[in-house]
């Protein structure tokens, strides 16, 4: 399609947008009495209007039923989490027994590493991406330290980072595969972010997972920026485990519960180590308070505590919304609106003879909702100007703004208006 950088053209695209009505399902903050142009759904998604109903339901059941709510609420609390299995498994391409919700993202990755990172003197290395999200880096370091104290592995060369080539912003698939082959028999685990949080690069999860398995390693994924954003086929791709937060593209609210995936092939493996608690115990016998742990088959067997229902309620609202829309429609609009934003950025760049650079891959196969823009000349003052004028973006050192048009609630007109504000911001310097 030939795009145009005009208001009329943007409005025409909005008129053709099948997801357009969903913009009204969300609450937008206001700046200067106007709803903001929100580009940070990759950091904290907007609040869906329906969320309050789900939370109120739990508050009312608690008020009216108190402890009886565990069994007699409309959505009883003791198995509240089971309502996620069907819709969430569609979002991540899994069997319903392979997904569950619990805890928060980094906590879940730690717990899954208890099962899937079992280093030995010979096979102990972890492959991750260079400049992984800091929480993941701290997690790897602390896991390696923990095992070094207990099993004598060498912590100093256990973490192997895949580097970008000199002068390049993204990591090449071929470099990941050759690193996996090079580490070979020493490789215990590959754990990478499915979509890089900084550049928005989408990794080829299927190919990387297969490469890890060929050398005998386990392969897990941090899907913080992938869940609700890209097409996932975790079951078919034979991913061993994965976890994601729900507050980014899935709009479940600040710091909210995480989802996780454990492949079916591991469900009957009684030799896997795990940290157990009563919510992972055989649900028919959970309240018999027996001493012997008997894990639920499936991802639910990794649960530990009874669940924070008040935080699951917004996540359930979100999962139902996603189920209604479907990933196919989201992805179609995602690609179209991201391409339109890319076009607008290039147009403005020409008009102001600026020198910003999009560091996200230009190949639509290797990106999703996010474009990361490296500001060679402008920088922090431009970011502040955008914020003051109702454009909410995200600033990352040294000089990058991240822009995520979210298909559920971002309009094409937003893209056009953003371009005009950006241009003013650059020219007024
Ligand atoms: C957002 C994000 C996290 C956040 O972890 P929490 O445990 O939810 O605080 C972790 N990893 C990646 C890659 C992220 O993008």
mmCIF file of C-alpha atoms in Angstrom, residues 42-420:
data_model
loop_
_atom_site.group_PDB
_atom_site.id
_atom_site.type_symbol
_atom_site.label_atom_id
_atom_site.label_comp_id
_atom_site.label_asym_id
_atom_site.label_seq_id
_atom_site.Cartn_x
_atom_site.Cartn_y
_atom_site.Cartn_z
ATOM 1 C CA UNK A 42 5.033 -2.392 25.785
ATOM 2 C CA UNK A 43 5.804 -1.187 29.301
ATOM 3 C CA UNK A 44 2.394 -0.841 30.943
ATOM 4 C CA UNK A 45 -0.741 -1.450 28.874
ATOM 5 C CA UNK A 46 -3.730 0.872 29.296
ATOM 6 C CA UNK A 47 -6.573 -0.075 31.604
ATOM 7 C CA UNK A 48 -9.494 -1.805 29.847
ATOM 8 C CA UNK A 49 -12.833 -0.427 31.049
ATOM 9 C CA UNK A 50 -14.141 -3.917 31.721
ATOM 10 C CA UNK A 51 -11.381 -4.606 34.249
ATOM 11 C CA UNK A 52 -13.181 -2.798 37.040
ATOM 12 C CA UNK A 53 -16.171 -5.145 36.711
ATOM 13 C CA UNK A 54 -13.928 -8.174 37.218
ATOM 14 C CA UNK A 55 -12.241 -6.633 40.261
ATOM 15 C CA UNK A 56 -15.559 -5.461 41.735
ATOM 16 C CA UNK A 57 -16.901 -8.974 41.403
ATOM 17 C CA UNK A 58 -14.142 -10.310 43.641
ATOM 18 C CA UNK A 59 -14.551 -7.429 46.119
ATOM 19 C CA UNK A 60 -18.292 -8.108 46.330
ATOM 20 C CA UNK A 61 -17.855 -11.855 46.726
ATOM 21 C CA UNK A 62 -15.337 -11.245 49.467
ATOM 22 C CA UNK A 63 -17.726 -8.808 51.214
ATOM 23 C CA UNK A 64 -20.765 -11.052 50.872
ATOM 24 C CA UNK A 65 -19.317 -14.520 51.185
ATOM 25 C CA UNK A 66 -16.003 -14.073 52.995
ATOM 26 C CA UNK A 67 -14.322 -17.465 53.324
ATOM 27 C CA UNK A 68 -17.193 -19.169 51.523
ATOM 28 C CA UNK A 69 -16.089 -17.371 48.360
ATOM 29 C CA UNK A 70 -13.417 -20.026 47.898
ATOM 30 C CA UNK A 71 -16.152 -22.428 46.849
ATOM 31 C CA UNK A 72 -19.352 -20.444 46.374
ATOM 32 C CA UNK A 73 -18.354 -17.281 44.533
ATOM 33 C CA UNK A 74 -19.637 -17.083 40.956
ATOM 34 C CA UNK A 75 -16.078 -17.733 39.930
ATOM 35 C CA UNK A 76 -14.886 -19.734 42.949
ATOM 36 C CA UNK A 77 -11.414 -18.748 44.082
ATOM 37 C CA UNK A 78 -10.007 -22.208 44.689
ATOM 38 C CA UNK A 79 -9.897 -22.926 40.954
ATOM 39 C CA UNK A 80 -10.097 -19.343 39.639
ATOM 40 C CA UNK A 81 -6.803 -19.773 37.759
ATOM 41 C CA UNK A 82 -8.193 -22.639 35.710
ATOM 42 C CA UNK A 83 -10.282 -20.095 33.781
ATOM 43 C CA UNK A 84 -7.082 -18.926 32.098
ATOM 44 C CA UNK A 85 -6.092 -22.244 30.600
ATOM 45 C CA UNK A 86 -8.299 -22.230 27.493
ATOM 46 C CA UNK A 87 -7.970 -18.583 26.381
ATOM 47 C CA UNK A 88 -4.332 -18.193 27.406
ATOM 48 C CA UNK A 89 -3.270 -21.383 25.653
ATOM 49 C CA UNK A 90 -4.634 -19.925 22.402
ATOM 50 C CA UNK A 91 -2.626 -16.723 22.865
ATOM 51 C CA UNK A 92 0.677 -18.589 23.267
ATOM 52 C CA UNK A 93 -0.019 -21.635 21.079
ATOM 53 C CA UNK A 94 -0.115 -24.286 23.777
ATOM 54 C CA UNK A 95 -2.266 -27.115 25.088
ATOM 55 C CA UNK A 96 -4.442 -25.927 27.931
ATOM 56 C CA UNK A 97 -2.563 -28.194 30.355
ATOM 57 C CA UNK A 98 0.706 -26.466 29.423
ATOM 58 C CA UNK A 99 -0.133 -22.982 30.739
ATOM 59 C CA UNK A 100 -0.781 -21.554 34.149
ATOM 60 C CA UNK A 101 -0.748 -18.201 35.947
ATOM 61 C CA UNK A 102 1.078 -17.454 39.170
ATOM 62 C CA UNK A 103 3.621 -15.157 40.844
ATOM 63 C CA UNK A 104 5.500 -12.629 38.711
ATOM 64 C CA UNK A 105 7.796 -13.025 35.753
ATOM 65 C CA UNK A 106 11.300 -13.147 37.222
ATOM 66 C CA UNK A 107 10.054 -15.314 40.083
ATOM 67 C CA UNK A 108 8.574 -17.776 37.611
ATOM 68 C CA UNK A 109 11.728 -17.917 35.525
ATOM 69 C CA UNK A 110 13.695 -18.687 38.689
ATOM 70 C CA UNK A 111 11.243 -21.445 39.609
ATOM 71 C CA UNK A 112 11.372 -22.898 36.114
ATOM 72 C CA UNK A 113 15.158 -22.810 36.206
ATOM 73 C CA UNK A 114 14.966 -24.936 39.343
ATOM 74 C CA UNK A 115 13.494 -27.602 37.078
ATOM 75 C CA UNK A 116 15.267 -26.922 33.799
ATOM 76 C CA UNK A 117 18.688 -25.604 34.725
ATOM 77 C CA UNK A 118 20.408 -28.563 36.368
ATOM 78 C CA UNK A 119 24.097 -27.919 35.701
ATOM 79 C CA UNK A 120 26.727 -30.646 35.949
ATOM 80 C CA UNK A 121 30.497 -30.238 35.929
ATOM 81 C CA UNK A 122 30.467 -30.827 32.191
ATOM 82 C CA UNK A 123 27.166 -29.291 31.039
ATOM 83 C CA UNK A 124 26.598 -26.036 32.890
ATOM 84 C CA UNK A 125 26.581 -23.087 30.483
ATOM 85 C CA UNK A 126 23.691 -20.723 29.802
ATOM 86 C CA UNK A 127 23.332 -18.873 26.509
ATOM 87 C CA UNK A 128 21.514 -15.543 26.614
ATOM 88 C CA UNK A 129 21.505 -12.391 24.536
ATOM 89 C CA UNK A 130 23.944 -9.556 25.093
ATOM 90 C CA UNK A 131 22.354 -6.754 27.156
ATOM 91 C CA UNK A 132 19.452 -8.934 28.218
ATOM 92 C CA UNK A 133 16.835 -7.203 30.366
ATOM 93 C CA UNK A 134 18.642 -6.467 33.662
ATOM 94 C CA UNK A 135 16.338 -8.652 35.758
ATOM 95 C CA UNK A 136 17.286 -11.594 33.562
ATOM 96 C CA UNK A 137 20.981 -10.809 33.920
ATOM 97 C CA UNK A 138 20.694 -10.739 37.734
ATOM 98 C CA UNK A 139 18.710 -13.949 37.585
ATOM 99 C CA UNK A 140 21.377 -15.763 35.542
ATOM 100 C CA UNK A 141 24.171 -14.520 37.796
ATOM 101 C CA UNK A 142 22.413 -15.555 40.985
ATOM 102 C CA UNK A 143 21.407 -18.954 39.616
ATOM 103 C CA UNK A 144 24.976 -19.654 38.568
ATOM 104 C CA UNK A 145 26.316 -18.503 41.954
ATOM 105 C CA UNK A 146 23.793 -20.691 43.725
ATOM 106 C CA UNK A 147 24.857 -23.770 41.790
ATOM 107 C CA UNK A 148 28.547 -22.896 42.082
ATOM 108 C CA UNK A 149 28.231 -23.052 45.863
ATOM 109 C CA UNK A 150 26.477 -26.397 45.732
ATOM 110 C CA UNK A 151 27.878 -28.287 42.776
ATOM 111 C CA UNK A 152 31.248 -26.759 42.094
ATOM 112 C CA UNK A 153 30.592 -25.444 38.577
ATOM 113 C CA UNK A 154 32.743 -22.562 37.409
ATOM 114 C CA UNK A 155 30.633 -19.411 37.707
ATOM 115 C CA UNK A 156 33.063 -17.298 35.690
ATOM 116 C CA UNK A 157 32.417 -18.741 32.269
ATOM 117 C CA UNK A 158 28.943 -20.160 32.803
ATOM 118 C CA UNK A 159 27.059 -17.270 31.183
ATOM 119 C CA UNK A 160 27.646 -16.953 27.450
ATOM 120 C CA UNK A 161 26.251 -13.825 25.815
ATOM 121 C CA UNK A 162 25.485 -13.629 22.124
ATOM 122 C CA UNK A 163 26.910 -10.383 20.808
ATOM 123 C CA UNK A 164 25.818 -8.021 18.114
ATOM 124 C CA UNK A 165 28.388 -7.581 15.365
ATOM 125 C CA UNK A 166 30.390 -4.389 15.352
ATOM 126 C CA UNK A 167 28.238 -1.532 14.055
ATOM 127 C CA UNK A 168 25.009 -3.580 14.031
ATOM 128 C CA UNK A 169 21.977 -3.053 16.246
ATOM 129 C CA UNK A 170 20.478 -6.518 16.050
ATOM 130 C CA UNK A 171 21.671 -10.020 16.723
ATOM 131 C CA UNK A 172 21.953 -12.323 13.733
ATOM 132 C CA UNK A 173 20.202 -15.681 13.822
ATOM 133 C CA UNK A 174 23.263 -17.351 12.299
ATOM 134 C CA UNK A 175 25.397 -16.037 15.177
ATOM 135 C CA UNK A 176 22.998 -17.511 17.734
ATOM 136 C CA UNK A 177 23.036 -20.885 16.031
ATOM 137 C CA UNK A 178 26.809 -20.997 15.677
ATOM 138 C CA UNK A 179 27.247 -20.026 19.335
ATOM 139 C CA UNK A 180 24.893 -22.834 20.370
ATOM 140 C CA UNK A 181 26.914 -25.299 18.290
ATOM 141 C CA UNK A 182 30.202 -23.970 19.609
ATOM 142 C CA UNK A 183 29.201 -24.337 23.270
ATOM 143 C CA UNK A 184 27.734 -27.734 22.329
ATOM 144 C CA UNK A 185 28.100 -30.355 25.035
ATOM 145 C CA UNK A 186 28.734 -27.733 27.698
ATOM 146 C CA UNK A 187 25.417 -26.042 27.008
ATOM 147 C CA UNK A 188 22.770 -26.629 29.688
ATOM 148 C CA UNK A 189 20.245 -23.919 28.836
ATOM 149 C CA UNK A 190 19.343 -21.338 26.213
ATOM 150 C CA UNK A 191 17.164 -18.561 27.644
ATOM 151 C CA UNK A 192 16.530 -15.498 25.500
ATOM 152 C CA UNK A 193 13.856 -12.793 25.345
ATOM 153 C CA UNK A 194 11.476 -13.735 22.500
ATOM 154 C CA UNK A 195 11.269 -10.056 21.526
ATOM 155 C CA UNK A 196 14.212 -7.901 22.564
ATOM 156 C CA UNK A 197 12.925 -5.201 24.907
ATOM 157 C CA UNK A 198 15.370 -2.567 23.664
ATOM 158 C CA UNK A 199 15.357 -2.959 19.890
ATOM 159 C CA UNK A 200 12.053 -4.767 19.362
ATOM 160 C CA UNK A 201 13.826 -7.513 17.402
ATOM 161 C CA UNK A 202 11.772 -10.719 17.203
ATOM 162 C CA UNK A 203 13.810 -13.910 17.466
ATOM 163 C CA UNK A 204 13.142 -17.081 15.509
ATOM 164 C CA UNK A 205 11.993 -19.122 18.488
ATOM 165 C CA UNK A 206 11.360 -22.291 16.494
ATOM 166 C CA UNK A 207 14.800 -22.450 14.870
ATOM 167 C CA UNK A 208 16.708 -21.475 18.006
ATOM 168 C CA UNK A 209 14.795 -23.976 20.132
ATOM 169 C CA UNK A 210 15.563 -26.776 17.674
ATOM 170 C CA UNK A 211 19.254 -25.803 17.605
ATOM 171 C CA UNK A 212 19.461 -25.920 21.410
ATOM 172 C CA UNK A 213 17.836 -29.331 21.490
ATOM 173 C CA UNK A 214 20.237 -30.696 18.862
ATOM 174 C CA UNK A 215 23.151 -30.163 21.236
ATOM 175 C CA UNK A 216 21.207 -31.602 24.174
ATOM 176 C CA UNK A 217 20.316 -28.355 25.982
ATOM 177 C CA UNK A 218 17.006 -27.175 27.405
ATOM 178 C CA UNK A 219 15.490 -24.082 25.809
ATOM 179 C CA UNK A 220 13.301 -21.571 27.641
ATOM 180 C CA UNK A 221 11.996 -18.142 26.668
ATOM 181 C CA UNK A 222 11.301 -14.889 28.457
ATOM 182 C CA UNK A 223 8.186 -13.739 26.612
ATOM 183 C CA UNK A 224 7.649 -10.410 28.418
ATOM 184 C CA UNK A 225 7.519 -8.514 25.120
ATOM 185 C CA UNK A 226 6.115 -11.385 23.093
ATOM 186 C CA UNK A 227 2.925 -12.517 24.865
ATOM 187 C CA UNK A 228 -0.063 -10.809 23.306
ATOM 188 C CA UNK A 229 2.214 -9.287 20.683
ATOM 189 C CA UNK A 230 3.534 -12.012 18.379
ATOM 190 C CA UNK A 231 2.311 -15.318 17.038
ATOM 191 C CA UNK A 232 3.516 -18.069 19.330
ATOM 192 C CA UNK A 233 3.361 -21.833 18.825
ATOM 193 C CA UNK A 234 5.091 -22.918 22.008
ATOM 194 C CA UNK A 235 3.785 -26.474 21.893
ATOM 195 C CA UNK A 236 4.645 -27.176 18.263
ATOM 196 C CA UNK A 237 8.015 -25.481 18.564
ATOM 197 C CA UNK A 238 8.813 -27.862 21.448
ATOM 198 C CA UNK A 239 9.839 -25.020 23.756
ATOM 199 C CA UNK A 240 10.677 -26.546 27.157
ATOM 200 C CA UNK A 241 9.381 -23.670 29.261
ATOM 201 C CA UNK A 242 8.486 -19.994 29.057
ATOM 202 C CA UNK A 243 7.103 -17.196 31.209
ATOM 203 C CA UNK A 244 5.747 -13.716 30.563
ATOM 204 C CA UNK A 245 4.350 -10.794 32.482
ATOM 205 C CA UNK A 246 0.784 -9.691 31.871
ATOM 206 C CA UNK A 247 1.085 -5.942 32.381
ATOM 207 C CA UNK A 248 2.761 -5.050 29.067
ATOM 208 C CA UNK A 249 0.837 -5.971 25.916
ATOM 209 C CA UNK A 250 -1.731 -7.844 27.983
ATOM 210 C CA UNK A 251 -2.968 -4.791 29.919
ATOM 211 C CA UNK A 252 -3.506 -6.456 33.295
ATOM 212 C CA UNK A 253 -2.191 -3.639 35.495
ATOM 213 C CA UNK A 254 1.050 -2.680 37.245
ATOM 214 C CA UNK A 255 3.241 -5.536 38.444
ATOM 215 C CA UNK A 256 0.519 -8.047 37.827
ATOM 216 C CA UNK A 257 0.613 -11.832 37.672
ATOM 217 C CA UNK A 258 2.740 -13.769 35.249
ATOM 218 C CA UNK A 259 1.809 -16.586 32.929
ATOM 219 C CA UNK A 260 3.969 -19.606 32.341
ATOM 220 C CA UNK A 261 4.298 -22.552 30.045
ATOM 221 C CA UNK A 262 5.745 -26.007 30.623
ATOM 222 C CA UNK A 263 5.781 -28.357 27.653
ATOM 223 C CA UNK A 264 3.673 -31.505 27.890
ATOM 224 C CA UNK A 265 6.736 -33.710 27.391
ATOM 225 C CA UNK A 266 7.837 -32.747 30.927
ATOM 226 C CA UNK A 267 4.526 -33.278 32.688
ATOM 227 C CA UNK A 268 5.085 -36.893 33.649
ATOM 228 C CA UNK A 269 8.756 -36.588 34.493
ATOM 229 C CA UNK A 270 8.932 -37.353 38.203
ATOM 230 C CA UNK A 271 12.703 -36.820 38.259
ATOM 231 C CA UNK A 272 12.386 -33.060 37.642
ATOM 232 C CA UNK A 273 13.283 -31.032 40.680
ATOM 233 C CA UNK A 274 10.881 -28.308 41.668
ATOM 234 C CA UNK A 275 10.003 -26.124 44.615
ATOM 235 C CA UNK A 276 6.615 -27.295 45.734
ATOM 236 C CA UNK A 277 3.646 -25.907 47.618
ATOM 237 C CA UNK A 278 0.092 -26.978 48.304
ATOM 238 C CA UNK A 279 -1.431 -25.333 45.210
ATOM 239 C CA UNK A 280 0.637 -27.594 42.974
ATOM 240 C CA UNK A 281 -0.691 -30.669 44.787
ATOM 241 C CA UNK A 282 -3.276 -33.039 43.307
ATOM 242 C CA UNK A 283 -6.377 -30.851 43.392
ATOM 243 C CA UNK A 284 -8.806 -33.605 44.366
ATOM 244 C CA UNK A 285 -6.747 -34.220 47.491
ATOM 245 C CA UNK A 286 -5.472 -30.706 48.180
ATOM 246 C CA UNK A 287 -7.577 -30.131 51.266
ATOM 247 C CA UNK A 288 -6.846 -33.506 52.787
ATOM 248 C CA UNK A 289 -3.589 -31.979 53.997
ATOM 249 C CA UNK A 290 -1.526 -35.104 53.310
ATOM 250 C CA UNK A 291 2.225 -35.060 53.901
ATOM 251 C CA UNK A 292 3.259 -36.572 50.524
ATOM 252 C CA UNK A 293 3.429 -34.100 47.596
ATOM 253 C CA UNK A 294 1.634 -35.378 44.508
ATOM 254 C CA UNK A 295 1.955 -32.763 41.746
ATOM 255 C CA UNK A 296 -0.911 -31.863 39.439
ATOM 256 C CA UNK A 297 -0.100 -33.016 35.919
ATOM 257 C CA UNK A 298 0.656 -30.039 33.744
ATOM 258 C CA UNK A 299 1.871 -26.513 34.324
ATOM 259 C CA UNK A 300 -0.438 -26.152 37.343
ATOM 260 C CA UNK A 301 1.884 -28.567 39.130
ATOM 261 C CA UNK A 302 4.429 -25.712 39.393
ATOM 262 C CA UNK A 303 2.038 -23.603 41.484
ATOM 263 C CA UNK A 304 3.075 -23.026 45.052
ATOM 264 C CA UNK A 305 0.674 -20.757 46.920
ATOM 265 C CA UNK A 306 -3.026 -20.145 46.731
ATOM 266 C CA UNK A 307 -3.530 -17.393 44.190
ATOM 267 C CA UNK A 308 -3.937 -13.628 44.610
ATOM 268 C CA UNK A 309 -7.464 -13.474 43.195
ATOM 269 C CA UNK A 310 -7.608 -9.676 43.205
ATOM 270 C CA UNK A 311 -4.657 -9.563 40.871
ATOM 271 C CA UNK A 312 -5.882 -12.388 38.682
ATOM 272 C CA UNK A 313 -9.182 -10.581 38.087
ATOM 273 C CA UNK A 314 -7.726 -7.867 35.781
ATOM 274 C CA UNK A 315 -5.673 -10.495 33.984
ATOM 275 C CA UNK A 316 -8.810 -12.567 33.373
ATOM 276 C CA UNK A 317 -10.568 -9.490 31.953
ATOM 277 C CA UNK A 318 -7.649 -9.034 29.592
ATOM 278 C CA UNK A 319 -7.478 -12.653 28.514
ATOM 279 C CA UNK A 320 -11.187 -12.576 27.693
ATOM 280 C CA UNK A 321 -10.658 -9.436 25.617
ATOM 281 C CA UNK A 322 -7.835 -11.101 23.686
ATOM 282 C CA UNK A 323 -9.961 -14.174 23.169
ATOM 283 C CA UNK A 324 -12.692 -12.042 21.657
ATOM 284 C CA UNK A 325 -10.346 -10.290 19.223
ATOM 285 C CA UNK A 326 -7.987 -13.173 18.396
ATOM 286 C CA UNK A 327 -4.262 -12.935 17.707
ATOM 287 C CA UNK A 328 -4.750 -13.070 13.926
ATOM 288 C CA UNK A 329 -6.624 -9.772 13.761
ATOM 289 C CA UNK A 330 -4.240 -8.154 16.230
ATOM 290 C CA UNK A 331 -1.216 -9.181 14.224
ATOM 291 C CA UNK A 332 -2.694 -7.980 10.936
ATOM 292 C CA UNK A 333 -3.321 -4.510 12.361
ATOM 293 C CA UNK A 334 -0.010 -4.536 14.232
ATOM 294 C CA UNK A 335 1.956 -4.989 11.020
ATOM 295 C CA UNK A 336 -0.031 -2.397 9.140
ATOM 296 C CA UNK A 337 0.092 0.336 11.773
ATOM 297 C CA UNK A 338 3.773 -0.301 12.547
ATOM 298 C CA UNK A 339 4.572 0.076 8.860
ATOM 299 C CA UNK A 340 2.562 3.285 8.786
ATOM 300 C CA UNK A 341 4.496 4.617 11.776
ATOM 301 C CA UNK A 342 7.768 3.652 10.073
ATOM 302 C CA UNK A 343 6.631 5.533 6.966
ATOM 303 C CA UNK A 344 5.716 8.632 9.014
ATOM 304 C CA UNK A 345 9.098 8.582 10.748
ATOM 305 C CA UNK A 346 10.932 8.426 7.428
ATOM 306 C CA UNK A 347 8.787 11.268 6.031
ATOM 307 C CA UNK A 348 9.459 13.529 9.015
ATOM 308 C CA UNK A 349 13.139 12.635 8.924
ATOM 309 C CA UNK A 350 13.272 13.871 5.312
ATOM 310 C CA UNK A 351 11.289 17.034 6.028
ATOM 311 C CA UNK A 352 13.443 18.207 8.929
ATOM 312 C CA UNK A 353 16.701 16.803 7.578
ATOM 313 C CA UNK A 354 17.183 15.166 10.894
ATOM 314 C CA UNK A 355 19.345 12.177 11.556
ATOM 315 C CA UNK A 356 17.366 9.786 13.660
ATOM 316 C CA UNK A 357 17.629 6.130 12.882
ATOM 317 C CA UNK A 358 15.218 3.241 13.398
ATOM 318 C CA UNK A 359 17.244 0.447 14.989
ATOM 319 C CA UNK A 360 14.411 -2.115 14.925
ATOM 320 C CA UNK A 361 14.715 -4.519 11.969
ATOM 321 C CA UNK A 362 12.934 -3.194 8.874
ATOM 322 C CA UNK A 363 11.938 -6.734 7.898
ATOM 323 C CA UNK A 364 8.358 -7.204 9.221
ATOM 324 C CA UNK A 365 9.189 -10.840 10.023
ATOM 325 C CA UNK A 366 11.733 -9.696 12.565
ATOM 326 C CA UNK A 367 9.714 -7.109 14.407
ATOM 327 C CA UNK A 368 6.315 -6.707 16.003
ATOM 328 C CA UNK A 369 4.637 -3.681 17.625
ATOM 329 C CA UNK A 370 7.711 -1.736 18.559
ATOM 330 C CA UNK A 371 9.998 0.672 16.719
ATOM 331 C CA UNK A 372 13.048 1.874 18.616
ATOM 332 C CA UNK A 373 14.435 5.149 17.348
ATOM 333 C CA UNK A 374 18.001 6.235 17.945
ATOM 334 C CA UNK A 375 18.120 10.040 18.164
ATOM 335 C CA UNK A 376 21.524 11.060 16.884
ATOM 336 C CA UNK A 377 21.083 14.795 17.285
ATOM 337 C CA UNK A 378 18.046 15.440 19.478
ATOM 338 C CA UNK A 379 17.841 13.423 22.635
ATOM 339 C CA UNK A 380 16.328 13.967 26.003
ATOM 340 C CA UNK A 381 14.874 17.436 25.325
ATOM 341 C CA UNK A 382 12.885 16.064 22.416
ATOM 342 C CA UNK A 383 11.559 13.293 24.624
ATOM 343 C CA UNK A 384 10.458 15.911 27.191
ATOM 344 C CA UNK A 385 8.804 17.969 24.450
ATOM 345 C CA UNK A 386 6.827 14.923 23.304
ATOM 346 C CA UNK A 387 5.682 14.172 26.860
ATOM 347 C CA UNK A 388 4.525 17.770 27.392
ATOM 348 C CA UNK A 389 2.553 17.569 24.193
ATOM 349 C CA UNK A 390 0.706 14.406 25.044
ATOM 350 C CA UNK A 391 2.899 11.800 23.374
ATOM 351 C CA UNK A 392 3.877 9.167 25.909
ATOM 352 C CA UNK A 393 7.026 7.381 24.798
ATOM 353 C CA UNK A 394 9.741 5.594 26.668
ATOM 354 C CA UNK A 395 13.297 6.812 27.033
ATOM 355 C CA UNK A 396 16.256 4.447 27.224
ATOM 356 C CA UNK A 397 19.842 5.468 27.704
ATOM 357 C CA UNK A 398 21.877 6.498 25.842
ATOM 358 C CA UNK A 399 19.551 8.041 23.269
ATOM 359 C CA UNK A 400 16.670 5.817 22.290
ATOM 360 C CA UNK A 401 12.932 6.295 22.352
ATOM 361 C CA UNK A 402 10.762 3.245 22.020
ATOM 362 C CA UNK A 403 7.429 3.557 20.231
ATOM 363 C CA UNK A 404 4.874 0.781 20.448
ATOM 364 C CA UNK A 405 1.623 1.318 18.564
ATOM 365 C CA UNK A 406 -0.666 -1.219 20.223
ATOM 366 C CA UNK A 407 -3.212 -2.641 17.764
ATOM 367 C CA UNK A 408 -5.998 -2.832 20.348
ATOM 368 C CA UNK A 409 -6.072 0.863 21.111
ATOM 369 C CA UNK A 410 -3.782 2.896 18.857
ATOM 370 C CA UNK A 411 -5.234 4.731 15.858
ATOM 371 C CA UNK A 412 -3.680 5.640 12.527
ATOM 372 C CA UNK A 413 -4.607 9.238 13.247
ATOM 373 C CA UNK A 414 -2.425 8.992 16.376
ATOM 374 C CA UNK A 415 0.497 8.103 14.082
ATOM 375 C CA UNK A 416 -0.128 11.110 11.870
ATOM 376 C CA UNK A 417 -0.540 13.495 14.828
ATOM 377 C CA UNK A 418 2.591 12.089 16.436
ATOM 378 C CA UNK A 419 4.548 12.864 13.250
ATOM 379 C CA UNK A 420 3.406 16.493 13.344
#
